[in-house]
Short mmCIF file of C-alpha atoms (C1' of nucleotides) in Angstrom, two decimals:
data_model
loop_
_atom_site.label_atom_id
_atom_site.label_comp_id
_atom_site.label_asym_id
_atom_site.label_seq_id
_atom_site.Cartn_x
_atom_site.Cartn_y
_atom_site.Cartn_z
CA UNK A 1 -32.35 -19.12 -38.58
CA UNK A 2 -31.42 -17.45 -35.29
CA UNK A 3 -33.51 -15.93 -32.54
CA UNK A 4 -33.61 -12.47 -34.01
CA UNK A 5 -34.95 -13.78 -37.30
CA UNK A 6 -37.58 -15.81 -35.45
CA UNK A 7 -38.77 -12.72 -33.57
CA UNK A 8 -38.99 -10.91 -36.85
CA UNK A 9 -41.05 -13.60 -38.45
CA UNK A 10 -43.48 -13.72 -35.54
CA UNK A 11 -43.84 -9.97 -35.65
CA UNK A 12 -44.62 -10.13 -39.34
CA UNK A 13 -47.19 -12.78 -38.74
CA UNK A 14 -48.90 -10.84 -35.96
CA UNK A 15 -48.92 -7.79 -38.16
CA UNK A 16 -50.58 -9.84 -40.86
CA UNK A 17 -53.13 -11.26 -38.45
CA UNK A 18 -53.96 -7.79 -37.12
CA UNK A 19 -54.42 -6.30 -40.52
CA UNK A 20 -56.53 -9.15 -41.71
CA UNK A 21 -58.75 -9.08 -38.65
CA UNK A 22 -59.25 -5.34 -38.83
CA UNK A 23 -60.10 -5.14 -42.52
CA UNK A 24 -62.19 -8.31 -42.83
CA UNK A 25 -64.15 -7.46 -39.73
CA UNK A 26 -64.82 -3.94 -40.92
CA UNK A 27 -65.79 -5.24 -44.34
CA UNK A 28 -68.06 -7.88 -42.88
CA UNK A 29 -69.98 -5.30 -40.90
CA UNK A 30 -70.33 -2.75 -43.62
CA UNK A 31 -71.24 -5.18 -46.40
CA UNK A 32 -73.60 -7.06 -44.17
CA UNK A 33 -75.33 -3.99 -42.74
CA UNK A 34 -75.67 -2.04 -45.92
CA UNK A 35 -76.04 -4.71 -48.53
CA UNK A 36 -76.81 -8.04 -46.84
CA UNK A 37 -73.63 -9.61 -48.19
CA UNK A 38 -70.84 -11.45 -46.42
CA UNK A 39 -67.23 -10.93 -47.38
CA UNK A 40 -66.96 -14.28 -49.08
CA UNK A 41 -70.24 -13.81 -50.86
CA UNK A 42 -69.08 -10.44 -52.20
CA UNK A 43 -65.76 -11.93 -53.22
CA UNK A 44 -67.42 -14.74 -55.18
CA UNK A 45 -69.84 -12.30 -56.76
CA UNK A 46 -66.93 -10.17 -57.83
CA UNK A 47 -65.08 -12.98 -59.48
CA UNK A 48 -68.17 -13.91 -61.42
CA UNK A 49 -68.77 -10.34 -62.52
CA UNK A 50 -65.14 -9.95 -63.49
CA UNK A 51 -65.25 -13.10 -65.59
CA UNK A 52 -68.50 -12.03 -67.14
CA UNK A 53 -67.17 -8.65 -68.10
CA UNK A 54 -64.40 -10.27 -70.13
CA UNK A 55 -67.03 -11.56 -72.48
CA UNK A 56 -69.41 -9.67 -74.69
CA UNK A 57 -72.26 -12.14 -74.43
CA UNK A 58 -74.13 -12.10 -71.11
CA UNK A 59 -74.41 -15.37 -69.21
CA UNK A 60 -71.65 -16.91 -71.32
CA UNK A 61 -68.66 -17.05 -69.10
CA UNK A 62 -69.30 -19.56 -66.36
CA UNK A 63 -67.27 -20.96 -63.54
CA UNK A 64 -67.00 -24.34 -62.06
CA UNK A 65 -67.44 -24.49 -58.27
CA UNK A 66 -63.90 -25.61 -57.73
CA UNK A 67 -62.34 -22.68 -59.60
CA UNK A 68 -64.18 -20.24 -57.41
CA UNK A 69 -63.18 -22.17 -54.29
CA UNK A 70 -59.49 -21.76 -55.09
CA UNK A 71 -59.90 -18.06 -55.86
CA UNK A 72 -61.58 -17.16 -52.60
CA UNK A 73 -59.64 -19.57 -50.38
CA UNK A 74 -62.60 -21.70 -49.34
CA UNK A 75 -63.08 -25.44 -49.29
CA UNK A 76 -65.11 -26.97 -52.07
CA UNK A 77 -67.97 -27.81 -49.59
CA UNK A 78 -68.06 -24.23 -48.27
CA UNK A 79 -68.29 -22.93 -51.79
CA UNK A 80 -71.05 -25.35 -52.62
CA UNK A 81 -73.17 -23.99 -49.77
CA UNK A 82 -72.17 -20.40 -50.48
CA UNK A 83 -73.36 -20.81 -54.04
CA UNK A 84 -76.58 -22.32 -52.69
CA UNK A 85 -77.06 -19.22 -50.48
CA UNK A 86 -76.49 -16.85 -53.41
CA UNK A 87 -78.76 -18.91 -55.62
CA UNK A 88 -81.49 -18.77 -52.98
CA UNK A 89 -81.26 -14.98 -53.12
CA UNK A 90 -81.35 -15.03 -56.88
CA UNK A 91 -77.89 -13.50 -57.31
CA UNK A 92 -76.32 -16.45 -59.14
CA UNK A 93 -77.66 -19.48 -61.03
CA UNK A 94 -76.34 -23.00 -61.54
CA UNK A 95 -76.30 -24.49 -64.97
CA UNK A 96 -75.60 -28.07 -65.94
CA UNK A 97 -72.47 -28.59 -67.94
CA UNK A 98 -73.38 -30.92 -70.73
CA UNK A 99 -69.80 -31.50 -71.73
CA UNK A 100 -68.93 -33.01 -68.32
CA UNK A 101 -72.18 -33.69 -66.53
CA UNK A 102 -70.47 -33.99 -63.14
CA UNK A 103 -69.56 -30.33 -63.30
CA UNK A 104 -71.80 -27.35 -62.52
CA UNK A 105 -71.43 -23.99 -64.08
CA UNK A 106 -72.15 -20.95 -61.97
CA UNK A 107 -73.03 -17.59 -63.42
CA UNK A 108 -74.15 -14.30 -62.04
CA UNK A 109 -77.63 -13.03 -62.72
CA UNK A 110 -78.80 -9.54 -63.47
CA UNK A 111 -79.88 -9.09 -59.91
CA UNK A 112 -76.48 -10.36 -58.74
CA UNK A 113 -74.67 -7.88 -60.98
CA UNK A 114 -76.87 -5.13 -59.55
CA UNK A 115 -76.20 -6.11 -55.94
CA UNK A 116 -72.48 -6.31 -56.61
CA UNK A 117 -72.48 -2.89 -58.28
CA UNK A 118 -74.29 -1.44 -55.25
CA UNK A 119 -71.91 -2.92 -52.78
CA UNK A 120 -68.68 -2.14 -54.58
CA UNK A 121 -68.34 1.46 -53.45
CA UNK A 122 -68.69 0.37 -49.83
CA UNK A 123 -66.19 -2.37 -50.40
CA UNK A 124 -63.67 -0.07 -51.92
CA UNK A 125 -64.20 2.61 -49.30
CA UNK A 126 -63.57 0.20 -46.39
CA UNK A 127 -60.48 -1.16 -48.09
CA UNK A 128 -59.04 2.25 -48.72
CA UNK A 129 -59.79 3.47 -45.26
CA UNK A 130 -58.27 0.51 -43.50
CA UNK A 131 -55.39 -0.50 -45.78
CA UNK A 132 -54.28 2.97 -46.76
CA UNK A 133 -55.69 5.43 -44.19
CA UNK A 134 -53.00 7.98 -45.02
CA UNK A 135 -54.20 8.24 -48.61
CA UNK A 136 -57.82 8.48 -47.64
CA UNK A 137 -57.16 11.26 -45.11
CA UNK A 138 -55.22 13.16 -47.73
CA UNK A 139 -58.39 14.81 -49.07
CA UNK A 140 -60.87 12.62 -50.92
CA UNK A 141 -62.12 10.46 -48.13
CA UNK A 142 -65.07 8.25 -48.87
CA UNK A 143 -67.45 8.24 -45.94
CA UNK A 144 -66.80 5.12 -43.81
CA UNK A 145 -68.18 4.69 -40.32
CA UNK A 146 -65.20 3.72 -38.19
CA UNK A 147 -65.69 1.85 -34.91
CA UNK A 148 -66.43 -1.22 -36.99
CA UNK A 149 -62.96 -2.73 -36.47
CA UNK A 150 -63.22 -5.39 -33.85
CA UNK A 151 -65.37 -8.52 -33.68
CA UNK A 152 -66.91 -7.67 -30.33
CA UNK B 1 -59.38 8.20 -55.46
CA UNK B 2 -59.43 7.19 -59.12
CA UNK B 3 -59.80 3.83 -60.79
CA UNK B 4 -56.13 3.00 -60.76
CA UNK B 5 -55.92 3.53 -57.02
CA UNK B 6 -59.03 1.38 -56.54
CA UNK B 7 -57.54 -1.45 -58.54
CA UNK B 8 -54.33 -1.18 -56.50
CA UNK B 9 -56.28 -1.30 -53.22
CA UNK B 10 -58.17 -4.37 -54.30
CA UNK B 11 -54.97 -6.07 -55.39
CA UNK B 12 -53.41 -5.36 -52.03
CA UNK B 13 -56.47 -6.80 -50.27
CA UNK B 14 -56.44 -9.95 -52.32
CA UNK B 15 -52.77 -10.35 -51.67
CA UNK B 16 -53.41 -10.00 -47.94
CA UNK B 17 -56.24 -12.54 -48.12
CA UNK B 18 -54.12 -15.01 -50.03
CA UNK B 19 -51.23 -14.76 -47.64
CA UNK B 20 -53.44 -15.04 -44.59
CA UNK B 21 -55.21 -18.07 -45.99
CA UNK B 22 -52.05 -19.83 -46.94
CA UNK B 23 -50.26 -19.30 -43.66
CA UNK B 24 -53.06 -19.79 -41.27
CA UNK B 25 -54.24 -22.89 -43.08
CA UNK B 26 -50.79 -24.45 -43.03
CA UNK B 27 -50.39 -23.47 -39.38
CA UNK B 28 -53.75 -24.95 -38.49
CA UNK B 29 -52.85 -28.29 -40.05
CA UNK B 30 -49.36 -28.60 -38.60
CA UNK B 31 -50.20 -27.45 -35.10
CA UNK B 32 -53.33 -29.54 -35.03
CA UNK B 33 -51.74 -32.66 -36.41
CA UNK B 34 -48.52 -32.55 -34.40
CA UNK B 35 -49.60 -30.91 -31.17
CA UNK B 36 -53.37 -30.94 -30.95
CA UNK B 37 -53.55 -27.16 -30.86
CA UNK B 38 -55.53 -24.76 -33.00
CA UNK B 39 -53.98 -21.52 -34.22
CA UNK B 40 -55.97 -19.41 -31.78
CA UNK B 41 -55.22 -21.73 -28.93
CA UNK B 42 -51.50 -21.48 -29.62
CA UNK B 43 -51.70 -17.74 -29.95
CA UNK B 44 -53.42 -17.40 -26.60
CA UNK B 45 -50.99 -19.78 -24.95
CA UNK B 46 -48.11 -17.79 -26.39
CA UNK B 47 -49.37 -14.46 -24.95
CA UNK B 48 -49.74 -16.11 -21.55
CA UNK B 49 -46.26 -17.52 -21.67
CA UNK B 50 -44.78 -14.25 -22.81
CA UNK B 51 -46.47 -12.39 -19.99
CA UNK B 52 -45.38 -15.02 -17.58
CA UNK B 53 -41.76 -14.82 -18.69
CA UNK B 54 -41.71 -11.14 -17.83
CA UNK B 55 -42.11 -12.05 -14.20
CA UNK B 56 -39.80 -14.03 -11.98
CA UNK B 57 -42.49 -15.61 -9.89
CA UNK B 58 -44.40 -18.42 -11.65
CA UNK B 59 -48.18 -18.02 -11.84
CA UNK B 60 -47.94 -14.35 -10.94
CA UNK B 61 -48.71 -12.54 -14.15
CA UNK B 62 -52.29 -13.12 -15.06
CA UNK B 63 -54.49 -11.91 -17.80
CA UNK B 64 -58.10 -10.91 -17.94
CA UNK B 65 -60.17 -12.59 -20.59
CA UNK B 66 -60.76 -9.35 -22.42
CA UNK B 67 -57.13 -8.45 -22.73
CA UNK B 68 -56.48 -11.73 -24.43
CA UNK B 69 -59.49 -11.30 -26.70
CA UNK B 70 -58.08 -8.05 -28.01
CA UNK B 71 -54.62 -9.48 -28.56
CA UNK B 72 -55.80 -12.47 -30.66
CA UNK B 73 -58.65 -10.65 -32.40
CA UNK B 74 -61.48 -12.74 -31.05
CA UNK B 75 -64.78 -11.80 -29.45
CA UNK B 76 -64.94 -12.20 -25.66
CA UNK B 77 -67.41 -15.02 -26.02
CA UNK B 78 -65.05 -16.87 -28.34
CA UNK B 79 -62.22 -16.27 -25.83
CA UNK B 80 -64.34 -17.48 -22.96
CA UNK B 81 -64.94 -20.80 -24.65
CA UNK B 82 -61.34 -21.07 -25.90
CA UNK B 83 -60.15 -20.59 -22.33
CA UNK B 84 -62.60 -23.26 -21.30
CA UNK B 85 -61.17 -25.67 -23.84
CA UNK B 86 -57.60 -24.99 -22.75
CA UNK B 87 -58.63 -25.40 -19.13
CA UNK B 88 -60.32 -28.73 -19.86
CA UNK B 89 -56.95 -29.85 -21.28
CA UNK B 90 -55.12 -28.54 -18.21
CA UNK B 91 -53.09 -25.99 -20.14
CA UNK B 92 -54.39 -22.90 -18.36
CA UNK B 93 -56.26 -22.18 -15.16
CA UNK B 94 -58.73 -19.57 -14.14
CA UNK B 95 -58.37 -17.71 -10.91
CA UNK B 96 -60.81 -15.36 -9.23
CA UNK B 97 -59.75 -11.81 -9.06
CA UNK B 98 -60.51 -10.66 -5.54
CA UNK B 99 -59.87 -6.99 -6.33
CA UNK B 100 -62.65 -6.98 -8.90
CA UNK B 101 -64.69 -10.13 -8.50
CA UNK B 102 -66.36 -9.75 -11.86
CA UNK B 103 -62.99 -10.34 -13.54
CA UNK B 104 -61.26 -13.65 -14.05
CA UNK B 105 -57.53 -14.07 -14.26
CA UNK B 106 -56.16 -16.61 -16.59
CA UNK B 107 -52.64 -18.06 -16.24
CA UNK B 108 -50.74 -20.82 -17.98
CA UNK B 109 -49.91 -24.04 -16.17
CA UNK B 110 -46.72 -26.06 -16.24
CA UNK B 111 -48.34 -28.44 -18.68
CA UNK B 112 -49.38 -25.51 -20.82
CA UNK B 113 -45.89 -24.10 -20.87
CA UNK B 114 -44.63 -27.52 -21.92
CA UNK B 115 -47.11 -27.86 -24.75
CA UNK B 116 -46.34 -24.37 -25.96
CA UNK B 117 -42.62 -25.10 -25.90
CA UNK B 118 -43.15 -28.24 -27.88
CA UNK B 119 -45.28 -26.53 -30.49
CA UNK B 120 -43.15 -23.42 -30.93
CA UNK B 121 -40.57 -24.90 -33.32
CA UNK B 122 -43.36 -26.12 -35.58
CA UNK B 123 -45.02 -22.71 -35.40
CA UNK B 124 -41.82 -20.89 -36.31
CA UNK B 125 -40.99 -23.30 -39.06
CA UNK B 126 -44.30 -22.90 -40.75
CA UNK B 127 -44.14 -19.14 -40.47
CA UNK B 128 -40.65 -18.95 -41.90
CA UNK B 129 -41.49 -21.33 -44.73
CA UNK B 130 -44.59 -19.52 -45.82
CA UNK B 131 -43.88 -15.89 -45.05
CA UNK B 132 -40.25 -15.84 -46.08
CA UNK B 133 -39.65 -18.92 -48.27
CA UNK B 134 -36.56 -17.28 -49.88
CA UNK B 135 -34.83 -17.10 -46.52
CA UNK B 136 -35.72 -20.68 -45.64
CA UNK B 137 -34.49 -22.04 -48.94
CA UNK B 138 -31.22 -20.17 -48.49
CA UNK B 139 -29.68 -23.01 -46.54
CA UNK B 140 -31.05 -23.71 -43.11
CA UNK B 141 -34.52 -24.92 -43.88
CA UNK B 142 -36.54 -26.28 -41.00
CA UNK B 143 -38.43 -29.37 -42.13
CA UNK B 144 -41.99 -28.45 -43.02
CA UNK B 145 -44.31 -30.64 -44.97
CA UNK B 146 -45.59 -28.51 -47.81
CA UNK B 147 -48.88 -29.41 -49.50
CA UNK B 148 -50.67 -28.10 -46.40
CA UNK B 149 -51.55 -24.79 -47.96
CA UNK B 150 -55.22 -24.94 -48.99
CA UNK B 151 -58.33 -25.68 -46.97
CA UNK B 152 -59.55 -28.47 -49.23
"C1'" DA C 1 -68.30 -53.91 -72.77
"C1'" DT C 2 -67.04 -54.26 -67.90
"C1'" DG C 3 -64.73 -53.07 -63.95
"C1'" DC C 4 -62.16 -49.81 -61.34
"C1'" DA C 5 -59.92 -45.69 -60.02
"C1'" DT C 6 -60.71 -40.74 -60.40
"C1'" DT C 7 -63.08 -36.42 -60.31
"C1'" DC C 8 -66.90 -33.10 -59.36
"C1'" DA C 9 -70.33 -31.49 -56.47
"C1'" DA C 10 -73.46 -32.15 -52.55
"C1'" DT C 11 -74.39 -33.59 -47.79
"C1'" DG C 12 -73.86 -35.36 -42.75
"C1'" DC C 13 -71.54 -34.08 -39.09
"C1'" DA C 14 -68.71 -31.64 -35.68
"C1'" DC C 15 -66.98 -27.42 -34.17
"C1'" DA C 16 -65.59 -22.67 -33.67
"C1'" DA C 17 -67.19 -17.87 -33.85
"C1'" DG C 18 -70.28 -13.86 -33.33
"C1'" DC C 19 -74.43 -11.65 -31.45
"C1'" DA C 20 -77.67 -11.05 -28.02
"C1'" DA C 21 -79.26 -12.02 -23.57
"C1'" DT C 22 -77.98 -13.20 -18.82
"C1'" DT C 23 -75.70 -13.13 -14.36
"C1'" DA C 24 -72.76 -11.07 -11.17
"C1'" DA C 25 -70.10 -7.32 -9.38
"C1'" DT C 26 -68.87 -2.48 -9.31
"C1'" DG C 27 -69.32 2.49 -8.96
"C1'" DC C 28 -71.78 6.60 -9.10
"C1'" DG C 29 -75.40 9.92 -8.05
"C1'" DT C 30 -78.88 11.28 -5.23
"C1'" DA D 1 -78.28 3.38 1.71
"C1'" DC D 2 -80.69 2.64 -2.59
"C1'" DG D 3 -81.38 2.42 -7.26
"C1'" DC D 4 -79.36 2.57 -11.84
"C1'" DA D 5 -76.20 2.50 -15.44
"C1'" DT D 6 -71.84 0.10 -16.53
"C1'" DT D 7 -68.54 -3.55 -16.97
"C1'" DA D 8 -66.86 -8.56 -16.92
"C1'" DA D 9 -67.59 -12.98 -18.15
"C1'" DT D 10 -70.60 -16.78 -19.42
"C1'" DT D 11 -74.29 -19.02 -22.14
"C1'" DG D 12 -78.16 -19.82 -25.73
"C1'" DC D 13 -78.63 -19.68 -30.32
"C1'" DT D 14 -77.53 -19.31 -35.17
"C1'" DT D 15 -74.39 -19.57 -38.81
"C1'" DG D 16 -70.41 -20.58 -41.58
"C1'" DT D 17 -66.51 -23.80 -42.32
"C1'" DG D 18 -63.75 -28.01 -42.86
"C1'" DC D 19 -63.38 -33.04 -43.06
"C1'" DA D 20 -65.09 -37.16 -44.48
"C1'" DT D 21 -68.52 -39.50 -47.02
"C1'" DT D 22 -71.70 -40.16 -50.69
"C1'" DG D 23 -73.59 -40.24 -55.39
"C1'" DA D 24 -73.05 -39.44 -60.00
"C1'" DA D 25 -70.28 -39.11 -64.17
"C1'" DT D 26 -66.02 -39.84 -66.57
"C1'" DG D 27 -61.90 -42.17 -68.41
"C1'" DC D 28 -58.99 -45.80 -68.81
"C1'" DA D 29 -57.40 -50.54 -68.91
"C1'" DT D 30 -58.33 -55.00 -69.92
#
DNA sequence: ATGCATTCAATGCACAAGCAATTAATGCGT
DNA sequence: ACGCATTAATTGCTTGTGCATTGAATGCAT
């Protein structure tokens, strides 16, 4: 592990930081402004909708809080409160798990599915514009207000 | 922009999120535990040291708060408080800029340089281990406690 | 059956971050 | 020279997050 390698690793890390900051910041603004959803909120909603879509019965596939926490890279406590926020807005619901009554099952509501569906185009557009700008500029660009890159 | 493209973009985004979470979380733990520094604090310190090393005179190269904010992807208010924290610990110092007395110049102190030098091996080791594990396992692995990947 | 360690989710607490408002200094136009 | 918009940095406030703790439920050993 010599000095050249080290410099390379640091460059890669800074690149990763820059990309993450740019995209997540833009996403945060767009999702928040247009749909009243934070990035993490959207991400959780998406996992729930994805899980749901795997099943024919509505409100059948449910997630434990911990599963979701791992998927969206949040602590269990953060997820607990995030679920509470989504529940307050009526986008998800908690259900007792009678098999293991410590656990709580979370599932998306109709309203939640609707909000997610509304926000998805925005989400995809921001992602495309910021992760693959060359593809977006190649003709079929979804309209995305730019200048929403930096925190301040 | 068809459905396959969309799925690809989302996959790329999740990949980016996962990598960022893994590395920054591990970094946070290691730097905090071993050196009492947060990731952002280290990052700022590093920019200051880098800038300083470009100049022969010590305490000559100085940065405005805003420049640093851009480099580490933080808002200027966040940077202002971060600088305040580092200053409280004696790692950096503020200096009035007599050319434009609105501006504040920030420079690293001896102590700050020392702390940065101490923390750098840890920083590099975590980066190598998590960004390029295949290279690290190829022989010259710096010692990095693993299990420090997830927030909770 | 009882006790004890373990696990799941929720909560108290501390802290970092962003936004908006504030203060101070600058520059520009008239 | 005087106002007025602009820019730099700080500060009040709110919010989201992680860690540690708590409370409840489970499983296991004795």
